[in-house]
Structure formats: structure tokens, C-alpha cells
Amino acid sequence: AVLAEHATLLEVAGEAEKALDVRLMALAEFPGAPPVLDEARRRLEATGRASESLALAIAALDHTTDSERRRQLLRDVATLTERSGINANPVDAANAWLAVIEVDPLDTHAAAAAERFLVATGDWERCADLLAWSVARASAETAAEPDARPNRAALLWRLAELRRARLGQTDEALRLYADLGTSGGSPLGPLDDPPALAALVRRDPALAVETARARVAPSPADRARALV
């Protein structure tokens, strides 16, 4: 408390850097002290020292038990980790956003950011797990609110595409495409299959997957890729 008051007086006197030094001394002893931490990080970020702010936020997590405060710190860590110029790697960014989801499962921004970084790192298994979890959550939301159906369809399409193209799980992809078909199909309308194609599909598993994919494709470009 004494150091915090001293820092405030220094700042009022126009000695912002000296105030920062005093706050950093206080944080060395009490890493999670909210007002001191917030003021120190504000000064660091205002003066282009985001990496130092990130380090303080990470250190504070081990000393923070309040759920709302912890959620905000995790969001700050994730945001700063993905910010350019502080030598962060996408694996760290993905892990940071996944940690946000653990404390706030309804944070759709965190889920989208985690997915983006998992794709960037080629971590297809964890990305599939995240998308499957997001589909399950969206399914529950759709049951209560039908307007949420387009979001579930988009998630289901990305999961099916990932399992097909990245993990080689064609049977699971086919099941997911079928799920999409029964829950609304494609906004492009039905795909007319000539009898000859239908016969081929029955004999060729790979063609069956691509045909199912084309039927539920969300855009003309996606449908064209499936039919090539």
C-alpha cells in the first residue's frame, strides 16, 4: 500500500517512469495486486513495451483467484501474445486463447481466435477437437434458438472439411456432411444427380464423399471444388 501511494504521488508530480519503477518493485513482492498491476501495464503498453506488460500479466495469473479478474487477465495474455512485434509464436497464441475458453466457454471470439491459430500451426487434431466442442455447444444453442442454426452449419462444414482434407477421416467427414444435409442442406439448393452418377457414387466411396460434400457446400466455389 505504501509503495502504491508513493507511485501515485510520483505520477501526479509528472514522474511517470519513476512511478512505474515503484510499481514494478511492488509487483515483485505482490505480483497479483490489481490496481498496481493495471497501472504498471497501462504505462508499459502506452510506451510500446507490450512484451513487458505480457510478462506481468502472466506472472499475475498464478496469484489471481477471482474468476472475472482471471478471465480478463487471460484475455489480455492472449491478445498480447498474438500482437505483432513481441516475438510470440502462434502455438503460444493458440494456447492462450484456449485458456480463455476454459474459464469462459461462451467467448465466441476466443474460440474463433484459437481455431485461427491452430490452423496456422497445423495442429489439426486439437483444431478438430475445438470445432467438435463448438458444434456441440452450437447444437444446444440451436435447440433453444433456431436463429443460431447458420452458425452451427458453418462450424459443422469446417469440421467436416478438416476431417476430410487434413486428417483423412473420410467416414467421419461423410457422417458430418450427412448431418449438414439433414439439418438444412446447402443455401445453394439441391444438387441434381443424374442416374449414372448415382450409380457411380454407390460403387466409389471417394466419390460418395465428394458428392455429399457438394450437396451441402456453403458457396458456389466450395461446390465447384467438390465436383472437380
XYZ file of C-alpha atoms in Angstrom:
228
model
C 0.000 0.000 0.000
C 2.838 2.391 0.829
C 4.566 1.752 -2.488
C 1.286 2.143 -4.364
C 0.630 5.516 -2.717
C 4.202 6.615 -3.426
C 3.772 5.677 -7.097
C 0.544 7.669 -7.303
C 2.236 10.747 -5.865
C 5.108 10.427 -8.324
C 2.672 10.174 -11.223
C 0.753 13.244 -10.045
C 4.080 15.062 -9.946
C 4.731 14.129 -13.575
C 7.287 11.405 -12.838
C 5.584 8.598 -14.749
C 8.689 6.451 -15.251
C 9.687 6.713 -11.598
C 6.115 5.781 -10.685
C 6.429 2.751 -12.956
C 9.677 1.708 -11.252
C 7.995 1.880 -7.842
C 5.025 -0.143 -9.080
C 7.351 -2.785 -10.527
C 9.031 -3.015 -7.107
C 5.629 -3.573 -5.518
C 4.724 -6.211 -8.085
C 7.963 -8.085 -7.440
C 6.586 -8.698 -3.952
C 2.845 -8.866 -4.746
C 2.504 -9.902 -8.436
C -1.281 -10.008 -8.473
C -2.094 -6.648 -6.854
C -4.826 -5.376 -9.248
C -4.521 -1.555 -9.090
C -0.725 -1.592 -9.129
C -0.621 -4.184 -11.914
C -3.139 -2.318 -14.051
C -1.332 0.999 -13.754
C 2.061 -0.553 -14.476
C 0.741 -2.370 -17.540
C -1.061 0.739 -18.776
C 2.205 2.687 -18.696
C 4.181 -0.108 -20.350
C 1.721 -0.513 -23.207
C 1.395 3.245 -23.684
C 5.163 3.432 -24.159
C 5.499 0.490 -26.554
C 6.595 -2.170 -24.075
C 3.887 -4.752 -24.720
C 6.202 -7.707 -24.048
C 6.861 -6.429 -20.519
C 3.130 -5.965 -19.955
C 2.587 -9.532 -21.143
C 5.173 -10.842 -18.681
C 3.444 -9.043 -15.803
C 0.035 -10.422 -16.795
C 1.399 -13.984 -16.990
C 3.066 -13.647 -13.579
C -0.162 -12.304 -12.080
C -2.201 -15.324 -13.181
C -0.577 -17.545 -10.535
C -1.714 -15.078 -7.866
C -5.257 -14.408 -9.113
C -8.254 -16.420 -7.913
C -11.167 -14.101 -8.728
C -12.830 -15.662 -11.787
C -13.707 -12.424 -13.584
C -10.271 -10.938 -12.951
C -8.623 -14.163 -14.122
C -10.743 -14.196 -17.288
C -9.676 -10.648 -18.130
C -6.011 -11.408 -17.496
C -6.205 -14.469 -19.742
C -7.804 -12.381 -22.492
C -5.032 -9.809 -22.095
C -2.383 -12.529 -22.284
C -3.980 -13.959 -25.420
C -4.347 -10.565 -27.090
C -0.794 -9.504 -26.306
C 0.606 -12.887 -27.322
C -0.849 -12.595 -30.821
C 0.118 -8.952 -31.232
C 2.898 -8.462 -33.770
C 6.238 -7.177 -32.644
C 6.688 -9.119 -29.409
C 8.178 -12.307 -30.856
C 5.253 -14.529 -29.905
C 4.648 -17.753 -31.778
C 1.223 -18.993 -32.925
C 1.343 -22.041 -30.636
C 1.510 -19.749 -27.602
C -1.327 -17.647 -29.026
C -3.498 -20.731 -29.586
C -2.833 -21.983 -26.049
C -3.637 -18.579 -24.597
C -6.993 -18.377 -26.362
C -7.810 -21.976 -25.362
C -7.142 -20.977 -21.755
C -9.686 -18.158 -22.153
C -12.289 -20.686 -23.352
C -11.657 -22.845 -20.280
C -12.829 -20.043 -17.986
C -15.396 -18.552 -20.377
C -16.889 -21.222 -22.678
C -19.307 -18.684 -24.199
C -16.498 -16.491 -25.540
C -17.015 -16.957 -29.280
C -14.197 -14.531 -30.120
C -11.749 -16.677 -28.139
C -12.960 -19.834 -29.912
C -12.536 -18.220 -33.333
C -9.073 -16.914 -32.440
C -7.970 -20.288 -31.069
C -9.187 -22.008 -34.240
C -7.317 -19.484 -36.398
C -4.010 -20.103 -34.611
C -4.445 -23.879 -34.502
C -4.932 -23.800 -38.277
C -1.873 -21.557 -38.632
C 0.259 -24.080 -36.733
C -1.213 -27.126 -38.475
C -2.433 -28.577 -35.175
C -5.289 -30.396 -36.880
C -6.167 -32.774 -34.042
C -6.645 -30.019 -31.480
C -8.428 -27.894 -34.059
C -10.848 -30.768 -34.740
C -11.425 -31.181 -31.002
C -12.160 -27.461 -30.665
C -14.547 -27.454 -33.630
C -16.343 -30.581 -32.358
C -16.800 -28.878 -28.981
C -18.048 -25.720 -30.729
C -20.517 -27.770 -32.809
C -21.868 -29.422 -29.643
C -22.295 -26.034 -27.985
C -23.933 -24.594 -31.100
C -26.286 -27.589 -31.272
C -27.520 -26.803 -27.770
C -27.950 -23.142 -28.716
C -29.859 -24.068 -31.882
C -32.292 -26.195 -29.879
C -33.139 -23.142 -27.777
C -32.796 -20.529 -30.500
C -33.374 -21.608 -34.138
C -31.735 -18.411 -35.429
C -28.390 -19.885 -34.298
C -28.628 -22.605 -36.988
C -26.359 -20.854 -39.568
C -23.527 -20.673 -37.030
C -23.806 -24.409 -36.332
C -23.825 -25.149 -40.061
C -20.659 -23.110 -40.622
C -18.874 -24.884 -37.767
C -20.044 -28.293 -38.978
C -18.794 -27.571 -42.502
C -15.344 -26.527 -41.255
C -15.121 -29.618 -39.058
C -16.125 -31.909 -41.934
C -13.622 -30.264 -44.276
C -10.830 -30.551 -41.720
C -11.515 -34.227 -41.033
C -11.656 -34.969 -44.765
C -8.719 -32.908 -46.035
C -6.338 -32.779 -43.064
C -6.962 -35.910 -41.027
C -8.063 -38.285 -43.802
C -11.136 -39.322 -41.790
C -13.457 -39.773 -44.756
C -16.077 -41.861 -42.927
C -16.407 -39.214 -40.206
C -16.467 -36.450 -42.817
C -19.257 -38.289 -44.668
C -21.258 -38.505 -41.431
C -20.801 -34.776 -40.840
C -21.849 -33.891 -44.389
C -24.946 -36.041 -43.866
C -25.657 -34.191 -40.609
C -25.433 -30.921 -42.522
C -27.814 -32.251 -45.144
C -30.477 -33.279 -42.649
C -30.219 -30.043 -40.684
C -30.748 -27.661 -43.575
C -28.579 -28.565 -46.535
C -26.836 -26.037 -48.728
C -28.007 -22.459 -49.304
C -27.326 -23.200 -52.982
C -30.253 -25.574 -53.218
C -30.326 -29.292 -54.062
C -27.803 -30.933 -56.364
C -29.356 -32.861 -59.234
C -27.652 -36.239 -59.605
C -28.126 -37.969 -62.967
C -28.820 -41.717 -62.623
C -25.379 -42.615 -63.997
C -23.666 -40.523 -61.302
C -25.838 -42.037 -58.589
C -24.733 -45.496 -59.678
C -21.067 -44.469 -59.602
C -21.459 -42.964 -56.133
C -22.767 -46.249 -54.795
C -19.650 -48.060 -56.056
C -16.967 -45.442 -55.248
C -16.535 -44.361 -51.588
C -14.330 -41.402 -52.535
C -16.929 -40.145 -54.996
C -19.599 -40.616 -52.340
C -17.723 -38.246 -50.031
C -17.234 -35.594 -52.710
C -20.875 -35.813 -53.803
C -22.088 -35.477 -50.221
C -19.708 -32.540 -49.845
C -21.053 -30.866 -52.981
C -24.658 -31.270 -51.817
C -24.073 -29.248 -48.620
C -21.379 -26.825 -49.845
C -21.997 -23.322 -48.458
C -20.777 -21.429 -51.557
C -20.550 -21.916 -55.318
C -16.746 -22.075 -55.070
C -16.910 -24.848 -52.439
C -19.393 -26.796 -54.575
C -17.218 -26.381 -57.679
C -14.140 -27.700 -55.800
C -16.086 -30.767 -54.691
C -17.289 -31.509 -58.225
C -13.917 -31.118 -59.955
